[in-house]
Amino acid sequence: MQPTLHLGQTLEFDGNPFHAGLDAARHRRRGGVLVAEGRMLAVDEGETLRAAHPQAQVTDHGARLILPGFVDAHAHYSQTAIIASWGKRLIDWLNTYTFPEEMRFADPAHAARIAETYLDLNLANGITTAACYCTIHTESVDALMRASEARGLAMVAGKVMMDRNAPEGLRDTARSGHDDSAALIARWHGRGRLRYAITPRFAPTSTPEQLESAGALFAAHPDCAMQTHLSEQAEEIAWVRALFPQDTDYLAVYERFGLTGPGAVMGHAIHLSDREWAALRDGGTGIAHCPTSNTFIGSGLFDMDRAQGLGIPVGLATDVGGGSSFSMLRTMAAAYEVAQLRGRALHPAELVWLATAGSAEVLRLGHEIGRLAPGRMADLVILDLASTPVIAQRAARATGFWEALFPTIMLGDDRAIANVLIAGQPLRP
Ligand code: GUN
Ligand code: ZN
């Protein structure tokens, strides 16, 4: 098959800029990405690749920036229809808005409709992979997996396990939650680009028996992801203390049931003790940082520098629909704002890393997606750095690449996503 050479600005990472600094990032003003059979064959200077591959079909993106597709490390596709629901904190928000909507996923037609809408929104925003919570209904997983497969997407998703503190009609049991999850793993995990995530919602909505069965599943399927929520809000943490009095802290509950370690991704992780921070580091457990959600629901300010300093894998996440945006650019902007409130300005390189390789690595997909690098899948975003007049005028004054990129991070939306490629195939002509 004839390769395609994409020309434009490019940004590569040799490592994590939180650890290695800006030297880990390589920007090319006139770079090239050579793609064949869905994968990147080479990333280099555009003219070098053009000379070496004269037979390649050339697509010139001009001054646009070629990036890996954004990776959303934590989202609830089932909450697409209730995004931007007013006035509640976490537990009331779940009871008032979330659970009634998730109930509707008993209807496979509703699940199928929302799955398509959700993927449309993701792709409009350059998100090519997401780790999704579905609902307790197996049909909710089938709907998202089927729709993702049809679009050739690398998706991670799982059936929510929840057998207490949720309304009638939205609870499984320890047995059915285990068996349904096992059947879904058999059906979807490793089928093409799809991966399964074992998904106990969070400690308060599972009995110890259910957490134990989730841990058994993770032990039996160690290459699945495991996703849950950890220490998002003060009231939630007090609730966990009351429900699990024998455990030292919130994370200890998950540790007791084998729900930590490589491949386990904790959403939020805002209010942690010194012991919990150390245990996350020692266990190799990852974190999904959800900044728009944390400000929208009023949860708190994640300590990015502490997580990075400990070497904990951290990805960036929309947490739709507790999160207030489908845009990964807006989510990067919120991560910047949250860090500012803690006294640190995240560099644009750090923000891009989080939204791409950081999220890919926390999901253990870093060998497949998340970077411009030979061998990785060609899931790409073509970013317009002058997508609106206000962004264009600010970028025009920039004295260097990072200053030209930052206005798009802070002010950009789906208009900045000029095109998206999935396994080398452009969505738009
Ligand atoms: N904790 C438990 N479930 C949820 C959820 O659906 N969204 C958020 N933000 N936090 C949760
Ligand atoms: Zn969540």
Coordinates of C-alpha atoms and ligand atoms in Angstrom, one line a residue:
M1 CA 0.0 0.0 0.0
Q2 CA 1.2 3.5 -0.9
P3 CA 2.3 5.4 2.2
T4 CA 1.0 8.9 3.0
L5 CA 3.3 11.7 4.1
H6 CA 1.7 14.3 6.3
L7 CA 3.5 17.6 6.4
G8 CA 3.0 20.3 9.1
Q9 CA 4.4 21.3 12.5
T10 CA 5.1 18.3 14.6
L11 CA 5.7 17.7 18.3
E12 CA 7.5 14.5 19.6
F13 CA 8.3 13.5 23.2
D14 CA 11.3 11.4 24.1
G15 CA 10.1 11.2 27.7
N16 CA 7.9 12.8 30.3
P17 CA 8.5 16.6 30.4
F18 CA 7.6 16.7 34.1
H19 CA 10.7 14.5 34.7
A20 CA 13.0 15.4 31.8
G21 CA 12.0 19.0 31.3
L22 CA 11.6 20.6 27.9
D23 CA 14.5 18.6 26.4
A24 CA 12.0 15.7 26.3
A25 CA 10.0 17.6 23.6
R26 CA 11.0 18.1 20.0
H27 CA 9.2 20.6 17.9
R28 CA 9.7 20.7 14.1
R29 CA 8.4 23.7 12.2
R30 CA 8.2 21.7 9.0
G31 CA 7.9 18.1 10.2
G32 CA 6.6 15.0 8.5
V33 CA 4.7 11.9 9.6
L34 CA 4.9 8.9 7.2
V35 CA 1.9 6.6 7.5
A36 CA 1.2 3.2 6.0
E37 CA -1.3 0.6 6.9
G38 CA -2.6 2.5 9.9
R39 CA 0.7 3.0 11.6
M40 CA 3.4 5.7 11.6
L41 CA 6.5 4.5 9.8
A42 CA 8.7 7.5 10.4
V43 CA 8.6 11.0 12.0
D44 CA 11.3 13.4 10.9
E45 CA 12.0 16.6 9.0
G46 CA 9.4 16.9 6.3
E47 CA 11.9 17.4 3.5
T48 CA 14.0 14.5 4.6
L49 CA 11.0 12.2 4.5
R50 CA 9.9 13.6 1.1
A51 CA 13.3 12.9 -0.4
A52 CA 13.5 9.4 1.1
H53 CA 9.9 8.4 0.1
P54 CA 9.2 10.0 -3.3
Q55 CA 6.4 7.5 -3.9
A56 CA 4.4 8.7 -0.9
Q57 CA 1.2 10.6 -1.4
V58 CA 1.7 14.0 0.3
T59 CA -0.9 15.7 2.4
D60 CA 0.3 19.2 3.4
H61 CA -1.3 20.6 6.5
G62 CA 0.7 23.9 6.2
A63 CA 1.3 25.6 9.5
R64 CA -1.1 23.3 11.4
L65 CA 0.3 21.2 14.2
I66 CA 0.2 17.4 13.9
L67 CA -0.3 15.7 17.3
P68 CA -1.3 12.3 18.5
G69 CA -5.0 12.0 19.0
F70 CA -6.1 13.1 22.5
V71 CA -6.6 10.3 25.0
D72 CA -9.3 10.9 27.7
A73 CA -8.3 8.8 30.7
H74 CA -11.7 8.8 32.4
A75 CA -15.2 9.6 31.1
H76 CA -18.8 8.5 31.6
Y77 CA -20.3 8.2 28.1
S78 CA -23.6 7.5 29.8
Q79 CA -23.6 11.0 31.3
T80 CA -23.4 12.7 27.9
A81 CA -27.0 13.9 28.2
I82 CA -26.7 15.4 31.7
I83 CA -23.5 17.4 31.3
A84 CA -23.8 20.9 32.8
S85 CA -26.4 20.0 35.5
W86 CA -26.7 22.8 38.0
G87 CA -26.1 23.2 41.6
K88 CA -25.1 20.0 43.3
R89 CA -22.1 18.5 45.0
L90 CA -21.0 14.9 44.2
I91 CA -23.4 12.7 46.2
D92 CA -26.5 14.8 45.4
W93 CA -25.4 15.2 41.9
L94 CA -25.2 11.4 41.5
N95 CA -28.7 10.9 43.0
T96 CA -30.4 13.9 41.3
Y97 CA -29.0 13.8 37.8
T98 CA -26.7 10.8 37.2
F99 CA -28.6 7.8 38.4
P100 CA -31.9 8.6 36.7
E101 CA -30.1 9.1 33.4
E102 CA -28.0 5.9 33.8
M103 CA -31.3 4.0 34.4
R104 CA -32.3 4.8 30.8
F105 CA -29.5 2.6 29.6
A106 CA -31.6 -0.5 30.2
D107 CA -32.9 0.4 26.8
P108 CA -30.4 -0.7 24.2
A109 CA -31.8 1.9 21.7
H110 CA -31.0 4.7 24.1
A111 CA -27.5 3.3 24.8
A112 CA -26.8 3.0 21.0
R113 CA -28.0 6.6 20.4
I114 CA -25.9 8.1 23.2
A115 CA -22.9 6.0 22.1
E116 CA -23.0 7.6 18.6
T117 CA -23.5 11.1 20.0
Y118 CA -20.7 10.6 22.5
L119 CA -18.2 9.4 19.8
D120 CA -19.2 12.2 17.5
L121 CA -18.4 14.7 20.3
N122 CA -15.1 13.0 21.1
L123 CA -13.9 13.0 17.5
A124 CA -15.1 16.6 17.0
N125 CA -12.7 17.4 19.9
G126 CA -9.8 15.3 18.7
I127 CA -10.3 12.6 21.3
T128 CA -9.5 9.3 19.6
T129 CA -9.3 7.0 22.7
A130 CA -11.2 7.2 26.0
A131 CA -11.5 5.1 29.1
C132 CA -15.2 4.9 29.6
Y133 CA -17.5 4.0 32.5
C134 CA -20.7 2.6 31.0
T135 CA -23.7 1.7 33.3
I136 CA -24.6 -1.5 35.2
H137 CA -26.3 -2.7 32.0
T138 CA -24.3 -5.0 29.8
E139 CA -26.1 -3.5 26.8
S140 CA -24.4 -0.1 27.6
V141 CA -21.0 -1.7 27.0
D142 CA -22.1 -3.6 23.9
A143 CA -23.4 -0.3 22.5
L144 CA -20.2 1.6 23.0
M145 CA -17.9 -1.2 22.0
R146 CA -19.9 -1.8 18.8
A147 CA -20.0 1.9 17.8
S148 CA -16.2 2.2 18.6
E149 CA -15.4 -0.9 16.6
A150 CA -17.3 0.4 13.6
R151 CA -15.2 3.6 13.7
G152 CA -11.9 1.7 14.2
L153 CA -11.3 3.3 17.6
A154 CA -9.1 2.1 20.4
M155 CA -11.5 2.3 23.2
V156 CA -11.4 1.2 26.8
A157 CA -14.7 0.6 28.5
G158 CA -16.4 -1.4 31.2
K159 CA -19.7 -2.2 32.9
V160 CA -20.2 -0.3 36.1
M161 CA -20.4 -2.6 39.1
M162 CA -22.7 -1.3 41.8
D163 CA -24.6 -3.4 44.3
R164 CA -25.6 -1.0 47.0
N165 CA -26.4 2.7 47.7
A166 CA -28.0 3.1 44.3
P167 CA -31.7 3.0 43.3
E168 CA -33.6 -0.1 42.4
G169 CA -33.0 -0.8 38.8
L170 CA -29.4 0.4 39.0
R171 CA -27.9 -2.3 41.1
D172 CA -26.3 -5.6 40.2
T173 CA -25.2 -8.2 42.7
A174 CA -21.7 -9.4 43.6
R175 CA -22.4 -12.5 41.5
S176 CA -24.1 -10.9 38.5
G177 CA -21.6 -8.0 38.4
H178 CA -18.8 -10.5 38.3
D179 CA -20.4 -12.9 35.8
D180 CA -21.6 -10.1 33.4
S181 CA -18.2 -8.4 33.5
A182 CA -16.5 -11.8 32.8
A183 CA -18.8 -12.3 29.8
L184 CA -18.0 -8.8 28.5
I185 CA -14.3 -9.4 28.9
A186 CA -14.7 -12.6 26.8
R187 CA -16.7 -10.7 24.2
W188 CA -14.8 -7.5 23.8
H189 CA -11.3 -7.4 25.5
G190 CA -8.6 -7.6 22.8
R191 CA -11.1 -7.7 20.0
G192 CA -9.4 -5.4 17.4
R193 CA -8.5 -2.2 19.2
L194 CA -10.9 -2.6 22.1
R195 CA -9.9 -3.1 25.7
Y196 CA -12.0 -3.9 28.8
A197 CA -11.8 -2.0 32.1
I198 CA -13.1 -3.7 35.2
T199 CA -15.2 -0.9 36.7
P200 CA -16.4 -1.0 40.3
R201 CA -17.9 2.6 40.4
F202 CA -16.4 3.5 43.8
A203 CA -16.2 2.0 47.3
P204 CA -19.5 3.4 48.6
T205 CA -21.6 1.7 45.9
S206 CA -20.1 -1.8 46.3
T207 CA -20.4 -4.2 49.1
P208 CA -17.1 -5.8 50.3
E209 CA -18.3 -9.0 48.5
Q210 CA -18.5 -7.1 45.2
L211 CA -15.1 -5.4 45.6
E212 CA -13.7 -8.8 46.3
S213 CA -15.2 -10.2 43.1
A214 CA -13.9 -7.2 41.2
G215 CA -10.4 -7.9 42.6
A216 CA -10.7 -11.6 41.6
L217 CA -11.6 -10.5 38.0
F218 CA -8.6 -8.2 37.9
A219 CA -6.3 -10.9 39.1
A220 CA -7.7 -13.3 36.5
H221 CA -7.4 -10.7 33.7
P222 CA -4.4 -8.7 34.7
D223 CA -4.1 -7.1 31.2
C224 CA -7.5 -5.5 31.6
A225 CA -7.6 -2.0 33.0
M226 CA -9.3 -1.4 36.3
Q227 CA -10.9 2.0 36.9
T228 CA -12.7 3.5 39.9
H229 CA -13.0 6.8 41.8
L230 CA -10.8 7.8 44.8
S231 CA -11.0 10.7 47.3
E232 CA -12.9 13.2 45.1
Q233 CA -14.9 15.0 47.8
A234 CA -14.8 15.3 51.6
E235 CA -18.3 13.9 52.1
E236 CA -17.4 10.9 50.0
I237 CA -14.3 10.2 52.1
A238 CA -16.3 10.4 55.3
W239 CA -18.8 8.0 53.8
V240 CA -16.1 5.5 53.0
R241 CA -14.7 5.8 56.5
A242 CA -18.2 4.9 57.9
L243 CA -18.7 2.0 55.5
F244 CA -15.3 0.5 55.8
P245 CA -14.2 1.2 59.4
Q246 CA -11.6 -1.5 59.5
D247 CA -9.5 0.2 56.7
T248 CA -6.9 2.8 57.5
D249 CA -8.0 5.1 54.6
Y250 CA -9.9 5.2 51.3
L251 CA -7.1 3.7 49.2
A252 CA -6.7 0.9 51.7
V253 CA -10.1 -0.4 50.8
Y254 CA -9.1 -0.9 47.2
E255 CA -5.7 -2.4 48.3
R256 CA -7.5 -4.9 50.5
F257 CA -9.4 -6.2 47.5
G258 CA -6.6 -6.2 45.0
L259 CA -7.9 -3.2 43.1
T260 CA -4.6 -1.3 42.9
G261 CA -1.3 -1.7 41.0
P262 CA -0.3 -1.4 37.3
G263 CA -3.4 -0.9 35.1
A264 CA -5.5 0.4 38.0
V265 CA -6.6 4.0 37.3
M266 CA -8.0 6.1 40.2
G267 CA -10.2 9.0 39.1
H268 CA -9.6 12.3 40.9
A269 CA -7.3 11.3 43.9
I270 CA -7.5 14.8 45.3
H271 CA -7.6 14.5 49.1
L272 CA -4.9 11.9 49.9
S273 CA -2.9 11.2 53.1
D274 CA 0.9 10.8 53.0
R275 CA 0.3 7.1 53.3
E276 CA -2.0 7.0 50.3
W277 CA 0.5 9.0 48.1
A278 CA 3.3 6.6 49.1
A279 CA 1.1 3.5 48.4
L280 CA 0.1 4.8 45.0
R281 CA 3.7 5.2 44.1
D282 CA 4.8 1.9 45.6
G283 CA 2.0 0.0 43.9
G284 CA 2.4 1.5 40.4
T285 CA -1.2 2.7 40.5
G286 CA -2.2 5.4 38.1
I287 CA -4.3 8.6 38.4
A288 CA -6.8 10.3 36.0
H289 CA -6.8 14.0 36.7
C290 CA -10.2 15.5 36.0
P291 CA -9.8 19.3 36.3
T292 CA -13.1 20.6 34.8
S293 CA -15.0 18.1 37.0
N294 CA -13.1 19.0 40.1
T295 CA -13.9 22.7 39.7
F296 CA -17.5 22.1 38.4
I297 CA -18.6 19.8 41.3
G298 CA -16.5 21.7 43.8
S299 CA -14.2 18.9 44.7
G300 CA -10.8 20.5 45.1
L301 CA -7.3 21.1 43.6
F302 CA -5.3 18.0 42.5
D303 CA -1.6 18.1 43.4
M304 CA 0.0 17.5 40.0
D305 CA 3.5 18.2 41.1
R306 CA 3.3 15.8 44.0
A307 CA 2.0 13.0 41.7
Q308 CA 4.7 13.7 39.1
G309 CA 7.4 14.0 41.7
L310 CA 6.5 10.6 43.0
G311 CA 6.6 9.1 39.5
I312 CA 2.9 8.1 39.6
P313 CA 1.5 7.7 36.1
V314 CA -1.0 10.6 35.5
G315 CA -3.4 11.0 32.6
L316 CA -5.8 13.8 31.8
A317 CA -9.5 13.3 31.7
T318 CA -12.8 15.1 30.9
D319 CA -14.8 13.1 33.4
V320 CA -17.9 13.9 31.3
G321 CA -20.5 14.6 32.5
G322 CA -19.3 15.6 36.0
G323 CA -16.7 17.3 33.9
S324 CA -18.1 20.4 32.1
S325 CA -16.5 19.9 28.7
F326 CA -16.0 17.4 25.9
S327 CA -13.0 19.4 24.8
M328 CA -9.5 18.2 25.7
L329 CA -8.2 21.7 25.0
R330 CA -10.6 23.1 27.6
T331 CA -9.5 20.3 29.9
M332 CA -5.9 21.2 29.5
A333 CA -6.8 24.8 30.2
A334 CA -8.6 23.7 33.4
A335 CA -5.5 21.7 34.4
Y336 CA -3.5 24.9 33.9
E337 CA -5.9 26.9 36.0
V338 CA -6.0 24.3 38.8
A339 CA -2.2 24.2 39.0
Q340 CA -2.1 28.0 39.0
L341 CA -4.3 27.9 42.1
R342 CA -1.7 25.7 43.7
G343 CA 1.1 28.1 42.6
R344 CA 2.5 26.4 39.6
A345 CA 2.2 27.3 35.9
L346 CA 2.1 24.0 33.9
H347 CA 4.1 24.4 30.7
P348 CA 2.3 23.8 27.4
A349 CA 4.6 20.8 26.8
E350 CA 3.4 19.3 30.1
L351 CA -0.3 20.0 29.2
V352 CA 0.1 18.3 25.8
W353 CA 2.0 15.4 27.4
L354 CA -0.9 14.8 29.9
A355 CA -3.5 14.8 27.1
T356 CA -1.6 12.4 24.9
A357 CA 1.2 10.2 26.2
G358 CA 0.4 10.7 29.9
S359 CA -3.1 9.3 29.4
A360 CA -2.0 6.6 27.1
E361 CA 0.6 5.4 29.6
V362 CA -1.8 5.4 32.5
L363 CA -4.0 3.1 30.4
R364 CA -0.9 1.0 29.5
L365 CA -1.4 1.8 25.8
G366 CA 1.7 3.9 25.5
H367 CA 3.3 1.4 23.1
E368 CA 0.3 1.8 20.7
I369 CA -0.9 5.4 21.0
G370 CA -0.2 8.8 22.6
R371 CA 3.0 9.8 20.8
L372 CA 4.2 10.7 17.3
A373 CA 6.7 7.8 16.9
P374 CA 7.4 5.0 14.4
G375 CA 5.4 1.9 15.1
R376 CA 2.5 3.7 16.9
M377 CA -0.9 3.7 15.4
A378 CA -1.6 6.7 13.3
D379 CA -4.4 8.2 15.4
L380 CA -3.7 11.9 14.8
V381 CA -5.1 15.3 15.4
I382 CA -4.4 18.2 13.0
L383 CA -4.6 21.3 15.2
D384 CA -5.2 24.8 13.7
L385 CA -3.3 27.2 15.8
A386 CA -5.2 30.2 14.5
S387 CA -8.8 28.9 14.6
T388 CA -10.5 32.1 15.7
P389 CA -9.6 35.8 15.4
V390 CA -8.7 36.2 19.0
I391 CA -6.4 33.1 19.0
A392 CA -4.9 34.1 15.6
Q393 CA -4.0 37.6 16.8
R394 CA -2.4 36.3 20.0
A395 CA -0.5 33.5 18.2
A396 CA 0.7 36.1 15.6
R397 CA 2.5 38.0 18.4
A398 CA 4.2 34.9 19.7
T399 CA 8.0 34.8 19.8
G400 CA 8.2 31.0 19.7
F401 CA 6.3 27.8 19.3
W402 CA 5.1 27.3 22.8
E403 CA 3.8 30.8 23.0
A404 CA 2.0 30.2 19.7
L405 CA 0.5 27.0 21.0
F406 CA -0.7 28.3 24.4
P407 CA -3.6 30.5 23.1
T408 CA -5.1 27.4 21.4
I409 CA -4.8 25.4 24.7
M410 CA -6.5 28.2 26.7
L411 CA -9.1 29.5 24.1
G412 CA -9.4 26.7 21.6
D413 CA -12.4 24.4 21.1
D414 CA -13.7 22.1 18.4
R415 CA -13.0 24.7 15.8
A416 CA -9.3 24.2 16.3
I417 CA -9.6 20.5 15.4
A418 CA -9.0 20.8 11.6
N419 CA -9.0 17.1 11.1
V420 CA -8.6 13.7 12.9
L421 CA -7.0 10.6 11.5
I422 CA -8.0 7.2 12.9
A423 CA -5.5 4.5 12.0
G424 CA -4.3 6.8 9.2
Q425 CA -7.7 7.4 7.8
P426 CA -8.8 11.1 7.8
L427 CA -12.3 11.8 9.0
R428 CA -12.6 14.8 6.7
P429 CA -11.4 14.9 3.1
Ligands
GUN1 N1 -17.9 9.0 41.9 C1 -18.7 7.9 41.8 N2 -19.4 8.0 40.6 C2 -19.0 9.1 40.0 C3 -19.4 9.8 38.8 O1 -20.2 9.3 38.0 N3 -18.8 11.0 38.5 C4 -17.9 11.5 39.4 N4 -17.4 12.7 39.1 N5 -17.6 11.0 40.5 C5 -18.1 9.8 40.9
ZN2 ZN -15.9 9.7 37.0

